[in-house]
Short mmCIF file of C-alpha atoms in Angstrom, two decimals:
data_model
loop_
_atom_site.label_atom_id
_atom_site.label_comp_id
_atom_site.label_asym_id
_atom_site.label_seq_id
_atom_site.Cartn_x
_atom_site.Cartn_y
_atom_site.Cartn_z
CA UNK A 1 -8.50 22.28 2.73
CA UNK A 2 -9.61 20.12 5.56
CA UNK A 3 -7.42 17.15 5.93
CA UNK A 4 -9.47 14.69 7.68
CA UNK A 5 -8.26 13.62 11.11
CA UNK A 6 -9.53 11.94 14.39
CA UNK A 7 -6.95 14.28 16.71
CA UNK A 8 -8.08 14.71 20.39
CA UNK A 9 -7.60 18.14 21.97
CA UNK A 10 -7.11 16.01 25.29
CA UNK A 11 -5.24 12.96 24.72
CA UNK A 12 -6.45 10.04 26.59
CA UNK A 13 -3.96 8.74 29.35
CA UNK A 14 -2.09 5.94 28.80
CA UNK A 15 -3.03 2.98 30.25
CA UNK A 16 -0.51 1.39 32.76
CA UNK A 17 -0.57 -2.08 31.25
CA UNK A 18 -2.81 -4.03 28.69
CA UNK A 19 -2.85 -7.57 26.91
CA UNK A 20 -1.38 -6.51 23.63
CA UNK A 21 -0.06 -3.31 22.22
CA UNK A 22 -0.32 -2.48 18.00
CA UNK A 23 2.40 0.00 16.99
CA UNK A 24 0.55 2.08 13.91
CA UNK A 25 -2.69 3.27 12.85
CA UNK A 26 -2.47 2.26 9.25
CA UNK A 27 -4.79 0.16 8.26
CA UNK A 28 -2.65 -3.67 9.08
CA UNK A 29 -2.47 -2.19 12.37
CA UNK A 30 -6.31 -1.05 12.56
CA UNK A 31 -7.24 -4.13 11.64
CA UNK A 32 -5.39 -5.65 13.87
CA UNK A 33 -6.66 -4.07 16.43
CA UNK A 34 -10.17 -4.59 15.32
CA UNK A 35 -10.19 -7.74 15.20
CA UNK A 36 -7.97 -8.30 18.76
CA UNK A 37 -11.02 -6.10 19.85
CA UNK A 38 -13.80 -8.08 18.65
CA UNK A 39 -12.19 -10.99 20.22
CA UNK A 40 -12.34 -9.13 23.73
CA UNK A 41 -8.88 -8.88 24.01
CA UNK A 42 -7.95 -5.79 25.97
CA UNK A 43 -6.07 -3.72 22.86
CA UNK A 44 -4.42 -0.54 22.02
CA UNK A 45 -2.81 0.95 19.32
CA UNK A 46 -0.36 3.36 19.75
CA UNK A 47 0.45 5.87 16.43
CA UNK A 48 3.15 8.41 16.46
CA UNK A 49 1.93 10.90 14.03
CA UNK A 50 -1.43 13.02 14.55
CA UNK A 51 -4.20 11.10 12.61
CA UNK A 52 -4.90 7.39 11.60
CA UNK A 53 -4.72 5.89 7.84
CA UNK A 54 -0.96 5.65 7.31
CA UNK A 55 -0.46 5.84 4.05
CA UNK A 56 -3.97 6.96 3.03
CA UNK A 57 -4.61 10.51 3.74
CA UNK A 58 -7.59 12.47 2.54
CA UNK A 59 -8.53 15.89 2.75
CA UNK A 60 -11.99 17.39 1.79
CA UNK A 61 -11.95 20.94 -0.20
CA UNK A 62 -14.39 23.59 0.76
CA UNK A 63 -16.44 23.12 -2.10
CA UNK A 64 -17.07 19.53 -0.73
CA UNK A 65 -14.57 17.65 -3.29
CA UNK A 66 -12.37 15.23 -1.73
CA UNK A 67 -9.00 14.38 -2.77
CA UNK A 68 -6.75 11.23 -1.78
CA UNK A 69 -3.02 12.22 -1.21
CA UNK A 70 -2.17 8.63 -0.49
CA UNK A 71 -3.66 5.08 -2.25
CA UNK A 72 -7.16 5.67 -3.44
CA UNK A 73 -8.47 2.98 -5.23
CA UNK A 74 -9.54 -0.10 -4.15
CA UNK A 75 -10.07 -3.79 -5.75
CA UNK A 76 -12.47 -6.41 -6.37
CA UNK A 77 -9.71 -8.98 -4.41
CA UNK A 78 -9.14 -6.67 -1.41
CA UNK A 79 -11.70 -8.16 0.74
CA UNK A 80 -10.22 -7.55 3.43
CA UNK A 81 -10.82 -3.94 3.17
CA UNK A 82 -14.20 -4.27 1.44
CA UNK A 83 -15.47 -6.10 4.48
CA UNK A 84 -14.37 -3.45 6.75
CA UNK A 85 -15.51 -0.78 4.74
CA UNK A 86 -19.00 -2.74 4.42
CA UNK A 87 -18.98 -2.76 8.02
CA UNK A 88 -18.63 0.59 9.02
CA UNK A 89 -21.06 1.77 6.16
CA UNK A 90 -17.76 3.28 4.01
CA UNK A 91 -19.51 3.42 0.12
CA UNK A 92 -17.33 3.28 -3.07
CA UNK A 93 -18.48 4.06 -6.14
CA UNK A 94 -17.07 2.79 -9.56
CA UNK A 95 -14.05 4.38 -11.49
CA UNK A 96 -15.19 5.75 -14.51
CA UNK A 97 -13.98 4.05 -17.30
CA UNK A 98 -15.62 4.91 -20.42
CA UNK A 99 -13.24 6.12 -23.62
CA UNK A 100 -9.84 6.01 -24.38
CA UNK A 101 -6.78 6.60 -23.30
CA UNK A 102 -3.90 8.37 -24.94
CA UNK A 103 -0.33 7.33 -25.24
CA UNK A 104 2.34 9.70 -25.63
CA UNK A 105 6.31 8.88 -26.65
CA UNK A 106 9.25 11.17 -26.17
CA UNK A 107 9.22 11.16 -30.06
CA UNK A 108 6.05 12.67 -29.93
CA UNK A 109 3.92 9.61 -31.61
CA UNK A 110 0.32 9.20 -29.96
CA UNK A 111 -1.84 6.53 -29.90
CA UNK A 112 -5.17 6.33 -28.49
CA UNK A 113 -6.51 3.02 -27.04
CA UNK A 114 -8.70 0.93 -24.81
CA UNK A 115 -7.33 -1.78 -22.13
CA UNK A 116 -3.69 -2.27 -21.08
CA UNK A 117 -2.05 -0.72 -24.13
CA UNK A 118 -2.13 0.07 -27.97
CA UNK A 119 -2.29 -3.14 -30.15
CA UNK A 120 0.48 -1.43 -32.22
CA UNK A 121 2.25 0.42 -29.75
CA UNK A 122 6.51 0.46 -29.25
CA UNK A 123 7.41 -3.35 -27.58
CA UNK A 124 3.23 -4.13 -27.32
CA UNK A 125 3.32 -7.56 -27.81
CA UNK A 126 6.67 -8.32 -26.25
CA UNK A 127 5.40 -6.29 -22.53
CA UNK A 128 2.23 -8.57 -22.60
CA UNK A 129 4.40 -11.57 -23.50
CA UNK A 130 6.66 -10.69 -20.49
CA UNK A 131 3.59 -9.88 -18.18
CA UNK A 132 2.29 -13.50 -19.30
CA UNK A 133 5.46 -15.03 -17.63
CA UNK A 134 5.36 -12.96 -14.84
CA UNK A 135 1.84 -13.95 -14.07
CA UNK A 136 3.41 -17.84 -14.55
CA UNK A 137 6.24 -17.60 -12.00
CA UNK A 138 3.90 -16.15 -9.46
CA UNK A 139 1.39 -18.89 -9.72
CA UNK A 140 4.34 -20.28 -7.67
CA UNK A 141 4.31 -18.52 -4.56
CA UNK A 142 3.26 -19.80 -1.80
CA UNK A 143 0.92 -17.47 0.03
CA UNK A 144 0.45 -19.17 3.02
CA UNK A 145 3.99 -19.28 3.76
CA UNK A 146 5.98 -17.42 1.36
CA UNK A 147 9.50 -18.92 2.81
CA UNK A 148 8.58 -22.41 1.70
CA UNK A 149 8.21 -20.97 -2.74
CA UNK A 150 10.96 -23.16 -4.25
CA UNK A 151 12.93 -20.64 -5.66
CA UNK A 152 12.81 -17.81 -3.23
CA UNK A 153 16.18 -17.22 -2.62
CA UNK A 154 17.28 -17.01 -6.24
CA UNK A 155 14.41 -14.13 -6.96
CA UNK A 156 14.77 -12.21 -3.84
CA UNK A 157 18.68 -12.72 -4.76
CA UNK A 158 17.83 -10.80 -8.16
CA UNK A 159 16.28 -7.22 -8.78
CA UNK A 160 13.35 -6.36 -10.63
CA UNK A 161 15.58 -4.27 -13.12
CA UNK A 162 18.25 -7.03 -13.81
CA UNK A 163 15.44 -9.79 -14.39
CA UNK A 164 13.90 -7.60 -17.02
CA UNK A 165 17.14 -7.06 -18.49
CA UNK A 166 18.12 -11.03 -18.73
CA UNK A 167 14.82 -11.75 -20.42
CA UNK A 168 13.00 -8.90 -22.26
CA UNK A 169 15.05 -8.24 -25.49
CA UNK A 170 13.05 -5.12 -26.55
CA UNK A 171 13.89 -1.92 -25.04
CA UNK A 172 10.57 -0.51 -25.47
CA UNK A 173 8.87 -3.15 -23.98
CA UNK A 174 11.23 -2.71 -20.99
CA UNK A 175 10.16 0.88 -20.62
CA UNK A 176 6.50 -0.10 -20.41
CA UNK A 177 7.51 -2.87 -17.91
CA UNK A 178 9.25 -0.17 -15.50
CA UNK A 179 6.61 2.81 -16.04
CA UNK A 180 4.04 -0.32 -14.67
CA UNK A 181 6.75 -1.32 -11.62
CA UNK A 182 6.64 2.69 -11.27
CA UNK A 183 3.13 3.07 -11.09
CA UNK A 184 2.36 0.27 -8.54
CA UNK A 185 5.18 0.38 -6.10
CA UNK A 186 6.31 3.50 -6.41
CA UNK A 187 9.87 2.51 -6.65
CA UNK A 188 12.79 2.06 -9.51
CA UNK A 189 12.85 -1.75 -10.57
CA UNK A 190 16.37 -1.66 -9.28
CA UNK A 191 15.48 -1.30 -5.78
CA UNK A 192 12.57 -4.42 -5.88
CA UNK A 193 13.75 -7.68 -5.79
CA UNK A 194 11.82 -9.93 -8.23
CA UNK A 195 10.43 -11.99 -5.30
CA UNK A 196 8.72 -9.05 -4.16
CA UNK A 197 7.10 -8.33 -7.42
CA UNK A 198 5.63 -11.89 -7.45
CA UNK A 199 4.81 -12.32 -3.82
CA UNK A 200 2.54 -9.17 -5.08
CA UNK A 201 1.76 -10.55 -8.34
CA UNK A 202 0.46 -13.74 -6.90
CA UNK A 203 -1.56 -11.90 -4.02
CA UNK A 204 -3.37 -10.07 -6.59
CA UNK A 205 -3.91 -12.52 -9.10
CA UNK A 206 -1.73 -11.31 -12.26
CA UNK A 207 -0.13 -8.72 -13.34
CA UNK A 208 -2.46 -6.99 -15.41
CA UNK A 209 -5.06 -7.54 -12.40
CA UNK A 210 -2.26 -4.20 -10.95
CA UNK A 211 -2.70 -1.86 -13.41
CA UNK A 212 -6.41 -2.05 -14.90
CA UNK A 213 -9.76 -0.71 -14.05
CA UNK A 214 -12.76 -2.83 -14.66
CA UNK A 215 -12.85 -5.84 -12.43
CA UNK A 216 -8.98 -5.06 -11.18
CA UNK A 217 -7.09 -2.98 -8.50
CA UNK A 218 -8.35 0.68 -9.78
CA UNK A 219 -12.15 -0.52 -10.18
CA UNK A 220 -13.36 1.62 -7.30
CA UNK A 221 -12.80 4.44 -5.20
CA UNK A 222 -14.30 5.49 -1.64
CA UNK A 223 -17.04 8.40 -1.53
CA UNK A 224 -15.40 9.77 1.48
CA UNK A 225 -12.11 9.19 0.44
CA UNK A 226 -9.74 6.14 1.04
CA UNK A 227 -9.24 7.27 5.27
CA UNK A 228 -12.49 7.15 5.51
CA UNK A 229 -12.50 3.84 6.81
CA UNK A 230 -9.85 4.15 8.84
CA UNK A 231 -11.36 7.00 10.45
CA UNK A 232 -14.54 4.88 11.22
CA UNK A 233 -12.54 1.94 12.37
CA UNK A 234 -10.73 4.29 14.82
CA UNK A 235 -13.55 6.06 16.36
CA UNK A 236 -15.23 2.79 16.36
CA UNK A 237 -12.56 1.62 18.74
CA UNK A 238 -12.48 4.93 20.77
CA UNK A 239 -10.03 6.07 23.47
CA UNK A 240 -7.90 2.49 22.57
CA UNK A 241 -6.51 4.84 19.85
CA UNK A 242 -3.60 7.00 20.95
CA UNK A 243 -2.20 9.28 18.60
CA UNK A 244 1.17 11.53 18.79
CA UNK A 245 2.55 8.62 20.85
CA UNK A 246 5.99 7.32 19.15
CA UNK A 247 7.25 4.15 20.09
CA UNK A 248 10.80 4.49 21.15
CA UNK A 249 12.00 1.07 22.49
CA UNK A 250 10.68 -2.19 22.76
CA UNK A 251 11.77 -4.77 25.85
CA UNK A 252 10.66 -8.57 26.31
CA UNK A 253 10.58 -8.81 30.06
CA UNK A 254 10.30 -12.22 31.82
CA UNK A 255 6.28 -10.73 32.14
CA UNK A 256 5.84 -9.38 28.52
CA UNK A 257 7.01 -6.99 26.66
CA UNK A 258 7.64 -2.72 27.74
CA UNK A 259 7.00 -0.34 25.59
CA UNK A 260 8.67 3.00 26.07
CA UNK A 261 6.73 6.04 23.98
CA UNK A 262 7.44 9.96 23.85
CA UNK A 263 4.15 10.15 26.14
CA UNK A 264 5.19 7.20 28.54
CA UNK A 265 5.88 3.61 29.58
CA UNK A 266 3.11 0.64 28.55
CA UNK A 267 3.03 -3.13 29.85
CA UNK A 268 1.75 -5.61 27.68
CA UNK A 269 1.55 -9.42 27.34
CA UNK A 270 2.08 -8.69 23.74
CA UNK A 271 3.22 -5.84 20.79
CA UNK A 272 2.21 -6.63 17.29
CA UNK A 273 4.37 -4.17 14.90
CA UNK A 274 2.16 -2.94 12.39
CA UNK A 275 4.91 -0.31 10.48
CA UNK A 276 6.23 -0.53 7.48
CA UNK A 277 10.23 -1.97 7.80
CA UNK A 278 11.73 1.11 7.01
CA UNK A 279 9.65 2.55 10.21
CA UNK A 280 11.12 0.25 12.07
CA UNK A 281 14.30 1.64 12.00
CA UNK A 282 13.35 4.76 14.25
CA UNK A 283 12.33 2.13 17.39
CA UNK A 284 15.34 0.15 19.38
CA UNK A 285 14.68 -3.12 20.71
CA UNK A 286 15.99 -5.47 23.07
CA UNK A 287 16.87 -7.93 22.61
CA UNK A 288 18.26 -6.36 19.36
CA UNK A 289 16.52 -7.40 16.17
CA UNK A 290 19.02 -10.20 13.95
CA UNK A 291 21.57 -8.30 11.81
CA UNK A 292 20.31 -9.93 9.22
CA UNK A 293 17.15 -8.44 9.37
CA UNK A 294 18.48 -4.80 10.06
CA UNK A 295 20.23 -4.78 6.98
CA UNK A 296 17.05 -6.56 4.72
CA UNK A 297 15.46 -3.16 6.37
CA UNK A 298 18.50 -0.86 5.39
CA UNK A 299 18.27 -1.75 1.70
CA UNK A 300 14.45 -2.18 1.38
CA UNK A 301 13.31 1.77 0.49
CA UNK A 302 9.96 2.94 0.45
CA UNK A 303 9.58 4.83 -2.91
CA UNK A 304 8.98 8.24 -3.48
CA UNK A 305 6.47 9.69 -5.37
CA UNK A 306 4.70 13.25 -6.16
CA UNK A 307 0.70 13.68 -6.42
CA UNK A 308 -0.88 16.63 -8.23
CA UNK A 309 -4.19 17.15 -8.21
CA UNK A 310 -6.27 18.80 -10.73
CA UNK A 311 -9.94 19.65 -10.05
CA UNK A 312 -12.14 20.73 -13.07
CA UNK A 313 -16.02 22.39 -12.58
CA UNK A 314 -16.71 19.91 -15.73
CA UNK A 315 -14.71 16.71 -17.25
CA UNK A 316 -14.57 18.29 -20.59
CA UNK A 317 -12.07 15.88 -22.00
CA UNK A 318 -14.91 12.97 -22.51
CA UNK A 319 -16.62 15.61 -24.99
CA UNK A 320 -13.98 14.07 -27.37
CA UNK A 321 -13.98 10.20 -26.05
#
């Protein structure tokens, strides 16, 4: 396989000092970048692994198929990357979504079904029930500025896990409540506090908006794969991209800020972090961070999570719906 990457055989030198610094090539720090950029604000980014796309990586067989290793999908209410993959000419093309799905117990009992679930299936009624109050707490976040939802401090106080304990009496319906928290984040209920799950919630819509096809967040997926666009983004912004450059230490100086990488020193008026918090940990600052906020990064895991890929000449499953 090919795994698709933008890696320079002769790294451009750092520059001695810009305006503002992004630490990672994902796509929050892309697009940062990008739009810094368009604003003619003298930008780089600065990525310490080999290729862009963070935590979309795609890799192209040799019989032309390409796979996603990372997030592949993308929604009708991510229009932030729509617009960028609009842009830089990035075409999707719809998940298919014709026939039915099959359900499978430990027990061995199968169902086969359209939409979110089985009408009859184990805890049904009592998952969509929960997923209906779920959807009703997060209509209280407030997106603009999370800190200022009412009652953020008693859900980000309380785990995913426990919440679904205090108020979802059937265990089967708690099972298909944690395979959903499984599938999305990536992570064991226990380790995502409930203000998470409704900050996220709320951003997409509902809950069911999560973990559905038609109209939701699996609706489409990108012809090129999902780093396609982060690929484009980065060659659109050329030598500002440097790649195998960790960031080491960050220093406010009376004149800005220093950033020290494993390829050299950088001056900037500004750095805008673009890492996940775990990511975070790996780069010293001074002044040092708030204690507070190096232990919210201590117990905030990223989840793990295994991909296998299975690539057939025909789909001959739909033969039978």
């Amino acid at each position: 396989m090919l795994v698709m990457t933008n890696t320079k055989d002769h790294p451009t030198a750092l520059p001695a000092r810009v305006r503002t610094v992004v630490v990672g090539a994902g796509y929050a720090g892309l697009s940062a970048a990008l739009s810094l950029h368009d604003d003619g604000i003298d930008t780089v980014i600065l990525e310490g692994s080999d290729r862009v796309g963070g935590r979309v990586c795609s890799e192209r067989r040799r019989d032309g198929v390409v796979v996603d290793h990372g997030g592949q999908w993308v929604g009708p209410t991510q229009k932030y990357l729509l617009a960028l993959a609009e842009r830089f000419d990035c075409p999707t093309f719809p998940t298919y979504n014709t026939g039915e799905h099959i359900e499978r117990w430990p027990d061995g009992a199968q169902r086969r079904y359209t939409g979110a679930g089985p009408d009859d299936g184990p805890g049904m009624a009592e998952y969509l029930a929960a997923a209906d109050r779920i959807d009703e707490l997060a209509r209280t976040v407030d997106l603009d500025d999370p800190t200022a939802t009412p009652d953020i401090e008693k859900w980000d106080s309380e785990t995913v896990h426990s919440y679904f304990e205090r108020t979802v009496a059937n265990e089967d319906a708690r099972r298909r409540l944690a395979l959903a928290v499984e599938g999305v984040w990536s992570i064991e209920p226990r380790d995502l506090s409930l203000f998470h799950l409704l900050f996220y919630v709320a951003s997409a819509g509902r809950f069911d908006q999560l973990m559905e096809t038609e109209g939701c967040a699996q609706e489409r997926r990108f012809r090129d794969g999902a780093q396609s666009t982060a690929l484009a983004v980065a060659d659109h912004l050329g030598d500002r991209v440097h790649l195998d450059t960790a960031v080491r230490h960050v220093e406010q100086t009376p004149d800005g800020v220093r950033i020290e990488t494993t390829r050299g020193t950088v001056l900037a008026d500004s750095v805008v972090m673009a890492l996940p918090p775990s990511a975070t940990q790996r780069v010293t600052f001074t002044p040092p961070v708030p204690v507070s906020r190096t232990r919210w990064v201590e117990r905030s895991p990223m989840g793990d999570v295994a991909k296998v890929h299975a690539v057939f000449d025909t789909p001959f499953w739909r033969a039978d719906g």
